[in-house]
Coordinates of N, CA and C and ligand atoms in Angstrom, one line a residue:
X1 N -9.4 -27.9 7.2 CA -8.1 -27.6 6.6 C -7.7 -26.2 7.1
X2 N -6.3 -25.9 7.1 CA -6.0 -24.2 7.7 C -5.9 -23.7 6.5
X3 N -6.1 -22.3 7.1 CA -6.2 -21.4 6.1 C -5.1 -20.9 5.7
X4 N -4.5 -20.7 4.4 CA -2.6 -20.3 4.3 C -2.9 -18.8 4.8
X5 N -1.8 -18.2 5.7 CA -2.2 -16.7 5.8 C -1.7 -15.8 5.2
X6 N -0.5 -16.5 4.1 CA -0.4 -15.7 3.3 C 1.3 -15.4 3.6
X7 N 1.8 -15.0 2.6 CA 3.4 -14.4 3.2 C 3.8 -13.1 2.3
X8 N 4.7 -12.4 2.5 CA 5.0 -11.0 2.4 C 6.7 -11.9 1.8
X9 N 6.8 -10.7 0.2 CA 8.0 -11.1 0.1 C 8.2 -9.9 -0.9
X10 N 9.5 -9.6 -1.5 CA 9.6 -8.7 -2.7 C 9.3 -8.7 -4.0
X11 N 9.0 -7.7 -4.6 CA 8.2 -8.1 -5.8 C 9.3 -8.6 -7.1
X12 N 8.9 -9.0 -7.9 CA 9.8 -9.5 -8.9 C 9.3 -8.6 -10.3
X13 N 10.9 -8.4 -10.8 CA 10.2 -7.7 -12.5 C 9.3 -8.4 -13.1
X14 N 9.8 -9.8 -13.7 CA 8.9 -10.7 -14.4 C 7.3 -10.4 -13.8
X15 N 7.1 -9.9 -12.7 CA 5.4 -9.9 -12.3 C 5.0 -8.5 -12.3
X16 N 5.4 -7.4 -13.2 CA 4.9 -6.1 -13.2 C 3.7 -5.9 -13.7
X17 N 3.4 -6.6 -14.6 CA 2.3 -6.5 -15.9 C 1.3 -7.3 -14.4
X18 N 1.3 -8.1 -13.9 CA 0.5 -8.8 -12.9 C 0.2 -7.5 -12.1
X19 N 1.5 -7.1 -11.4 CA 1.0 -6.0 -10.6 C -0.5 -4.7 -10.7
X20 N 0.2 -4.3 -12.1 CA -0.5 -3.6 -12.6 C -2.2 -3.7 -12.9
X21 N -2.4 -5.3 -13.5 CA -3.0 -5.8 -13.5 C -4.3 -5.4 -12.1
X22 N -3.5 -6.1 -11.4 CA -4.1 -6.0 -9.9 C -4.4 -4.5 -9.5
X23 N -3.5 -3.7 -9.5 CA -3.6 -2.0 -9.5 C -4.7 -1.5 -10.1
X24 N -5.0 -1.9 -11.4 CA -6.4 -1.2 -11.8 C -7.7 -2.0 -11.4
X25 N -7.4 -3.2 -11.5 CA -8.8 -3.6 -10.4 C -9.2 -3.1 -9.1
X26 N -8.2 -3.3 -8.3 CA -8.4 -2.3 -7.2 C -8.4 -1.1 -6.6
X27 N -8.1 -0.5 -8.1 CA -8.8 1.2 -7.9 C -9.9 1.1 -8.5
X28 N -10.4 0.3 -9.5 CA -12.1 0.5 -9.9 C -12.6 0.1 -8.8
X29 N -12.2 -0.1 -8.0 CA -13.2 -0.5 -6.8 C -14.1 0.7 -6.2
X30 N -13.1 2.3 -6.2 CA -14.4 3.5 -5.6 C -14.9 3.7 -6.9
X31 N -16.0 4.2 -7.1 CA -16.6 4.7 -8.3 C -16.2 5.7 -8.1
X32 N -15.6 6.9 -7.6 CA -15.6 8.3 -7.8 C -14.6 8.3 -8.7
X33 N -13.3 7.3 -9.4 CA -12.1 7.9 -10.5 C -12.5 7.1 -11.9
X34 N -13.0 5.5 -11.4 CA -13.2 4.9 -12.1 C -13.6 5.8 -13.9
X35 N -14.3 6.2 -14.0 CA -13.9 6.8 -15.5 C -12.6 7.2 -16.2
X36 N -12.5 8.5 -15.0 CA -10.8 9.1 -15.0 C -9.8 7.8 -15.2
X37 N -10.1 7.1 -14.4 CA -8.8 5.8 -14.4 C -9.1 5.5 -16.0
X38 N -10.4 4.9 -16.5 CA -10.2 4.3 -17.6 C -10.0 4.7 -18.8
X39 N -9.9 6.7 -18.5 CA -9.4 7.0 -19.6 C -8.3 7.6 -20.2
X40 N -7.9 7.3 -18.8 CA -5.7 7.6 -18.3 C -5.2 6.4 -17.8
X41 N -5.4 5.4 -18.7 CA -4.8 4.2 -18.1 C -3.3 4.3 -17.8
X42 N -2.2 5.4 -18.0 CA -0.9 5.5 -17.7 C -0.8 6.1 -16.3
X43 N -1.8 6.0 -16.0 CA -2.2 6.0 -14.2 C -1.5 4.9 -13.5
X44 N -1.8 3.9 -14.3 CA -1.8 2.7 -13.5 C -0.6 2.1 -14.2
X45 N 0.5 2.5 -13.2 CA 1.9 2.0 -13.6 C 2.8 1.5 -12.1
X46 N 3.6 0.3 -12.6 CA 4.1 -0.1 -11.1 C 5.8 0.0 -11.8
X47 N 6.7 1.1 -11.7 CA 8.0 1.2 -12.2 C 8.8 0.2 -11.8
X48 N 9.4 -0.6 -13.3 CA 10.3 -1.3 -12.8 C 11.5 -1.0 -12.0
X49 N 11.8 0.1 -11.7 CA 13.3 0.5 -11.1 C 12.9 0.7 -9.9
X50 N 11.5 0.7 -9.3 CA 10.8 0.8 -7.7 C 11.1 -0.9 -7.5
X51 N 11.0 -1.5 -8.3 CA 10.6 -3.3 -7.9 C 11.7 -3.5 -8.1
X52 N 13.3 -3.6 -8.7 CA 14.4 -3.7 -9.0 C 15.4 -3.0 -7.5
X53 N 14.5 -2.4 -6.9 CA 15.5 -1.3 -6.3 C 14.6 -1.8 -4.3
X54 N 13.5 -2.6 -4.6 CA 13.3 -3.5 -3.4 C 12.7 -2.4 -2.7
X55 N 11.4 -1.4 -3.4 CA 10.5 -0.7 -2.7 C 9.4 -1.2 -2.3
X56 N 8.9 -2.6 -3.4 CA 7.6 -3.0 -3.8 C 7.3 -4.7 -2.7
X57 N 6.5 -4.3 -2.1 CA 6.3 -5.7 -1.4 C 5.5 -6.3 -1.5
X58 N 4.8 -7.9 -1.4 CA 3.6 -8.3 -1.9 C 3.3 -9.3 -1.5
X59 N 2.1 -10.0 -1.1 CA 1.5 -10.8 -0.5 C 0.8 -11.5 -1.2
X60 N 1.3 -12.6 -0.7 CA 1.1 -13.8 -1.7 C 0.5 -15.3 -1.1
X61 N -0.8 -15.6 -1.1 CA -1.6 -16.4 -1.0 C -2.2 -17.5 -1.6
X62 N -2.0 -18.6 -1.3 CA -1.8 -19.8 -2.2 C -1.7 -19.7 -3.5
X63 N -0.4 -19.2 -3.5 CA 0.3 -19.2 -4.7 C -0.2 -18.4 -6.0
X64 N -0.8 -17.1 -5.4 CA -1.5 -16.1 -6.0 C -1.2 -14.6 -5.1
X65 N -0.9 -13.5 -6.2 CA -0.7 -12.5 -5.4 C -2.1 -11.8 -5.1
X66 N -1.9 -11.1 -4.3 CA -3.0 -10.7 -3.4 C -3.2 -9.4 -2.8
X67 N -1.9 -8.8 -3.3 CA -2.1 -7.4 -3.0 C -0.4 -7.5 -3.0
X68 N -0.4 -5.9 -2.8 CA 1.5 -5.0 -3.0 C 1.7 -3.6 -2.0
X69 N 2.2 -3.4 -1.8 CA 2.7 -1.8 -1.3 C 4.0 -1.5 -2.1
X70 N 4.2 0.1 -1.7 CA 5.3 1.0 -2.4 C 5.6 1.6 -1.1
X71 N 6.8 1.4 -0.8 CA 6.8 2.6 -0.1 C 8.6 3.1 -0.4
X72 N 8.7 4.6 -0.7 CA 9.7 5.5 -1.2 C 10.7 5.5 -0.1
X73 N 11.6 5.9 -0.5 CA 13.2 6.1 0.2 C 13.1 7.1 1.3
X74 N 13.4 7.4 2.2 CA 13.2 8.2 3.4 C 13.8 9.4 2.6
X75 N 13.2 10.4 3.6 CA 13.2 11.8 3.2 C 13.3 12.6 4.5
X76 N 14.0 13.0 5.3 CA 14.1 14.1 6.4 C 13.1 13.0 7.3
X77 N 13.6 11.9 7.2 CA 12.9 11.1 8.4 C 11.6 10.6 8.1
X78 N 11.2 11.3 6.8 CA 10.0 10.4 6.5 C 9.7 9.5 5.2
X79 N 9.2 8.7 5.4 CA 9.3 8.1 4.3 C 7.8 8.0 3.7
X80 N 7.3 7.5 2.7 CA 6.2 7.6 2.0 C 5.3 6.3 1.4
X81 N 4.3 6.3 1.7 CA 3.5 4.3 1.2 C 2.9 5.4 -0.5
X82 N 3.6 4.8 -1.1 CA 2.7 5.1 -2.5 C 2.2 4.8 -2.7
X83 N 1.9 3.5 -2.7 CA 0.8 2.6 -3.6 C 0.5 1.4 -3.1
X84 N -0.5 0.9 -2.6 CA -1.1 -0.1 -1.4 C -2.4 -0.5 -2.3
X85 N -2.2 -1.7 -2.7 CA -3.5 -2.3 -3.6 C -3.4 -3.7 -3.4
X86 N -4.5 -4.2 -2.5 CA -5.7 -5.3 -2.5 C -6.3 -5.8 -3.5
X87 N -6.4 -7.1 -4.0 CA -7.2 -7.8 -5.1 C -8.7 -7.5 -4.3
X88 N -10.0 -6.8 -5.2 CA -10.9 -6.8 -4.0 C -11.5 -8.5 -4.0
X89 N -11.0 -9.5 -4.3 CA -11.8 -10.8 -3.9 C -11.3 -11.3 -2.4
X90 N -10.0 -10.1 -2.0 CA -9.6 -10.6 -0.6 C -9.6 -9.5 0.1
X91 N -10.3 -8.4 -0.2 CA -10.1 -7.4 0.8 C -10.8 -7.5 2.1
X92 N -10.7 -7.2 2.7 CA -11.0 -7.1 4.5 C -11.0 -8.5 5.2
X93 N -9.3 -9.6 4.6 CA -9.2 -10.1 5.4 C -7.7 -9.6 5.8
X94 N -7.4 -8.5 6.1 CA -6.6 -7.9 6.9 C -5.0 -7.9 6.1
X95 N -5.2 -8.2 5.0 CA -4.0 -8.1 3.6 C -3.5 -6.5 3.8
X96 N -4.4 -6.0 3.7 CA -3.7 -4.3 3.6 C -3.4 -3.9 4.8
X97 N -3.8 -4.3 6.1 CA -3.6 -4.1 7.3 C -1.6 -5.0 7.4
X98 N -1.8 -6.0 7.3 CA 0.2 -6.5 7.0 C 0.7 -6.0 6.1
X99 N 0.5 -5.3 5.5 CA 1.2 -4.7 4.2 C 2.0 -3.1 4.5
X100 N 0.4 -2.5 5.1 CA 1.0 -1.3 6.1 C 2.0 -1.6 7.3
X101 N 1.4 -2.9 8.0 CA 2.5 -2.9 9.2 C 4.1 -2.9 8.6
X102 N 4.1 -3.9 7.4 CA 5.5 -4.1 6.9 C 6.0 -3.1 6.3
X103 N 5.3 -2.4 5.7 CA 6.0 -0.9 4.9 C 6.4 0.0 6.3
X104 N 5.7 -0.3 7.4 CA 6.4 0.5 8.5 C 7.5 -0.2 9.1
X105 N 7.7 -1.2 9.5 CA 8.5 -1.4 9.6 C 9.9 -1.6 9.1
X106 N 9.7 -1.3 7.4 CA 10.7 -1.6 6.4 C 11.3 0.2 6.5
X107 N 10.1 0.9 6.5 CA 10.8 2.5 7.2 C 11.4 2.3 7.8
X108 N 11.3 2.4 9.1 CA 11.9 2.1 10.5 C 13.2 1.5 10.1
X109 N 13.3 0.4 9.4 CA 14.9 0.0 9.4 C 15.7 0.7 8.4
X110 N 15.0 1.7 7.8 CA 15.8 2.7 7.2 C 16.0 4.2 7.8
X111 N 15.4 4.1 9.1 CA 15.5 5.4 9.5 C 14.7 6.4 9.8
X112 N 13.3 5.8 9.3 CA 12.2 7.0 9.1 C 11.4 6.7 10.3
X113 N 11.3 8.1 10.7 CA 10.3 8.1 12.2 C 8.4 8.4 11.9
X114 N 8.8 8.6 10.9 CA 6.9 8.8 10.5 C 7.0 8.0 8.9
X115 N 5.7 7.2 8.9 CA 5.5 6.9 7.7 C 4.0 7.8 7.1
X116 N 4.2 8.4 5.8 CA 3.6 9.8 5.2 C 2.6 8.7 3.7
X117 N 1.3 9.0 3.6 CA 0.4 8.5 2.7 C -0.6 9.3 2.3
X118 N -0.8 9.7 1.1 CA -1.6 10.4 0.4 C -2.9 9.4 0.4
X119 N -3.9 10.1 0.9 CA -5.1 8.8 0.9 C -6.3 9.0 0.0
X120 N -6.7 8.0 -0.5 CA -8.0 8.8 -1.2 C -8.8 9.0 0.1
X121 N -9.9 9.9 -0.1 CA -10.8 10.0 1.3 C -11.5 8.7 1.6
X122 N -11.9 7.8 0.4 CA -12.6 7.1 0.6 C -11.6 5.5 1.7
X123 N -10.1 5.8 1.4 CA -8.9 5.2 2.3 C -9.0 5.2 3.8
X124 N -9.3 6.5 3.7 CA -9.0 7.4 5.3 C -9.6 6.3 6.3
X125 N -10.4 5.9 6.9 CA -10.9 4.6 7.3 C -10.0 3.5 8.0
X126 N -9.9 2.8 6.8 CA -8.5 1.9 7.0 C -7.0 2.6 7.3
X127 N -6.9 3.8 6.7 CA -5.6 4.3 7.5 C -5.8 4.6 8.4
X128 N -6.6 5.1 9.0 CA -6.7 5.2 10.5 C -6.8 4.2 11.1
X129 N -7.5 3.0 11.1 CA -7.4 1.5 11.6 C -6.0 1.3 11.5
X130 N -5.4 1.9 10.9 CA -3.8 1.0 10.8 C -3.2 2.6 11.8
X131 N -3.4 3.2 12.2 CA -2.6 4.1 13.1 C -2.3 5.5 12.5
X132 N -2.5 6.1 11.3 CA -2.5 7.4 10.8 C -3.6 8.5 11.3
X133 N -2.9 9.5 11.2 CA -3.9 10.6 11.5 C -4.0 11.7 10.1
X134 N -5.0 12.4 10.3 CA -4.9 13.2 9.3 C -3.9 14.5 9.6
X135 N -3.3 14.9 8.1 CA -3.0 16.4 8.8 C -3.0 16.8 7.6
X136 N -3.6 16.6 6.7 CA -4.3 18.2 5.8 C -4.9 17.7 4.5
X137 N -5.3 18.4 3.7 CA -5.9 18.1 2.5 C -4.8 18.2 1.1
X138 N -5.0 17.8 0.3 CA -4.3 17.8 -0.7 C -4.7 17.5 -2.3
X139 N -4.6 16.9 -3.3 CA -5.0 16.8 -4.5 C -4.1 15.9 -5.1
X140 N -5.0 15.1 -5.4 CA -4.0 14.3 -6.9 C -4.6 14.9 -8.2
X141 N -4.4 14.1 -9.4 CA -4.5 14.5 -10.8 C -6.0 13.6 -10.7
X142 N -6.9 13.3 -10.2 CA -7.7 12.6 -9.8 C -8.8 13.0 -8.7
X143 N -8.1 14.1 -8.0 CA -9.4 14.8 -7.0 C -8.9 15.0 -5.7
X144 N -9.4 15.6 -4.8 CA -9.2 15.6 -3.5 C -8.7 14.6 -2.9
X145 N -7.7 14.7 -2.3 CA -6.9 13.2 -0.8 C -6.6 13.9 0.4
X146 N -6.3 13.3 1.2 CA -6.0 13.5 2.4 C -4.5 13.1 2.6
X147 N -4.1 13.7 3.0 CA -2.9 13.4 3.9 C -2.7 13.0 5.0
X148 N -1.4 11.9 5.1 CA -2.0 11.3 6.5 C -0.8 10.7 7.0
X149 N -0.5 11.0 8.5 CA 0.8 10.4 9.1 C 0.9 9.6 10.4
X150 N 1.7 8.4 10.1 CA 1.7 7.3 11.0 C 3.4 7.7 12.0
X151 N 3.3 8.1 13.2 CA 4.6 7.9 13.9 C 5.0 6.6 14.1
X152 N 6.2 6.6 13.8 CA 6.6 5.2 14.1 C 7.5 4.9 15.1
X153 N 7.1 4.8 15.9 CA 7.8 4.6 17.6 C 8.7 3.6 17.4
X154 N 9.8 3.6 18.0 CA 10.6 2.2 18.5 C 9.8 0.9 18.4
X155 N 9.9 -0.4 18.2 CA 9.1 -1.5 18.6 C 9.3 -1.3 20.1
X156 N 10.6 -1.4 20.7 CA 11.3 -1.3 21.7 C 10.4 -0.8 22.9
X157 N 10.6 0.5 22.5 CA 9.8 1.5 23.0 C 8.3 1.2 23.2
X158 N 7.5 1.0 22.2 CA 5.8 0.6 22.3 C 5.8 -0.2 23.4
X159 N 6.8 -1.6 22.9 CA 6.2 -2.5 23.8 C 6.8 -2.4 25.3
X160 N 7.1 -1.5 25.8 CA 7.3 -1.2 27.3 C 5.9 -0.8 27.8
X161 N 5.9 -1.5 29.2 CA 5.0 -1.0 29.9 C 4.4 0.4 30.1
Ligands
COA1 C1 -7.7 0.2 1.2 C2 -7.3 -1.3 1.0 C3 -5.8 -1.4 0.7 C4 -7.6 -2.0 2.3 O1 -7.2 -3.4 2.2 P1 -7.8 -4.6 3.0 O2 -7.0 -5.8 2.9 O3 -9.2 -4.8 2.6 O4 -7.7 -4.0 4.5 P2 -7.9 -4.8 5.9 O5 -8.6 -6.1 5.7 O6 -6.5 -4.9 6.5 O7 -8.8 -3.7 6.7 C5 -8.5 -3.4 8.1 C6 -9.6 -2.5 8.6 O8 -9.7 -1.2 7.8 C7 -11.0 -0.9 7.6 N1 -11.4 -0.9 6.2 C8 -10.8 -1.6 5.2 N2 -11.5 -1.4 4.1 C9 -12.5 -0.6 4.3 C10 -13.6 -0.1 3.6 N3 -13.7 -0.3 2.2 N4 -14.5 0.7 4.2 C11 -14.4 0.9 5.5 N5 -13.4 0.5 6.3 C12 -12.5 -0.3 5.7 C13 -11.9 -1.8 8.5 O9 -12.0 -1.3 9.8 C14 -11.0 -3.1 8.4 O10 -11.2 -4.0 9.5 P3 -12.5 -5.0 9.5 O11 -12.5 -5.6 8.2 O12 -12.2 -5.9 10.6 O13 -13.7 -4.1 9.7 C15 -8.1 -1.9 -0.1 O14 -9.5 -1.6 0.1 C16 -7.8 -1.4 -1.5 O15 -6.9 -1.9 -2.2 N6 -8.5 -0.4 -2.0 C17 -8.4 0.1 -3.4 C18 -7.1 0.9 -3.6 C19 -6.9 1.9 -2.6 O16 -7.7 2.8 -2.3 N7 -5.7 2.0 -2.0 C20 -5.3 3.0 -1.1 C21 -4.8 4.1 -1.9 S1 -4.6 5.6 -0.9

């Protein structure tokens, strides 16, 4: 039987409380916040007027979500992935890896020539597999991150010889 590979579409209000859902499972996944998370659960919020306003994108696998991205409104050409969370019963079958491609590409049709992600360190990994570099250190309300930026070339342009 094939495997469904999944499709990318916009998130819906009615499914915030799901999101969310999903959002704190897949941050308990590093143990380094996991406490912090569970005892600031207003951490873990997916704003309806981000999913109303067609920031929030999500992947959806036999008829189950599977993971989401955020990515923010361009800013001086850059734009920003907020929030990128994997169900971990499907992580590293390349869910977060399409989620980044499409949050870049969803930049790109707005204008933005770099896409900008606050990473946990334990992220840095996979954002580099997906094309980011580091360029500095930073802090959440949660600890140390990384900063990290993906140029976003033309399609046009890449795919020339
Ligand atoms: C980070 C995250 C989104 C990755 O999603 P995913 O669907 O598992 O990622 P992919 O399958 O596309 O991974 C692509 C590549 O990234 C790297 N990678 C992904 N997860 C990794 C991990 N935990 N450790 C090391 N490398 C990792 C691997 O090279 C992987 O390729 P491979 O599986 O062929 O080796 C997911 O682990 C997650 O939701 N984590 C918790 C929330 C979080 O940290 N979000 C990011 C906030 S900054």
């Amino acid at each position: 039987m094939r495997t469904d590979p999944g499709r990318l579409r916009w998130a819906r209000e009615d499914e915030v409380p799901a999101l969310e859902d999903l959002m704190l499972e897949a941050s308990l996944l590093w143990p380094d916040h996991r406490d912090d998370l569970l005892a600031h659960p207003d951490a873990i919020e997916v704003p309806v007027d981000e999913v109303r306003t067609h920031r929030v994108r999500v992947h959806e696998q036999d008829g189950e979500v599977t993971g989401f991205a955020t990515v923010l409104p361009v800013r001086d050409g850059e734009a920003e992935l907020d929030g990128l969370f994997v169900r971990p019963a499907r992580m590293r079958h390349g869910i977060g890896g399409r989620l980044v491609a499409d949050a870049a590409q969803r930049a790109r049709d707005e204008g933005a020539v770099r896409l900008a992600v606050v990473a946990q360190p334990r992220a840095a990994v996979f954002y580099g597999r997906c094309g980011f570099r580091t360029v500095g250190e930073t802090s959440t309300r949660f600890g140390p991150a990384i900063r990290m930026l993906c140029d976003l070339t033309p399609l046009e342009r890449a795919a020339r010889p």
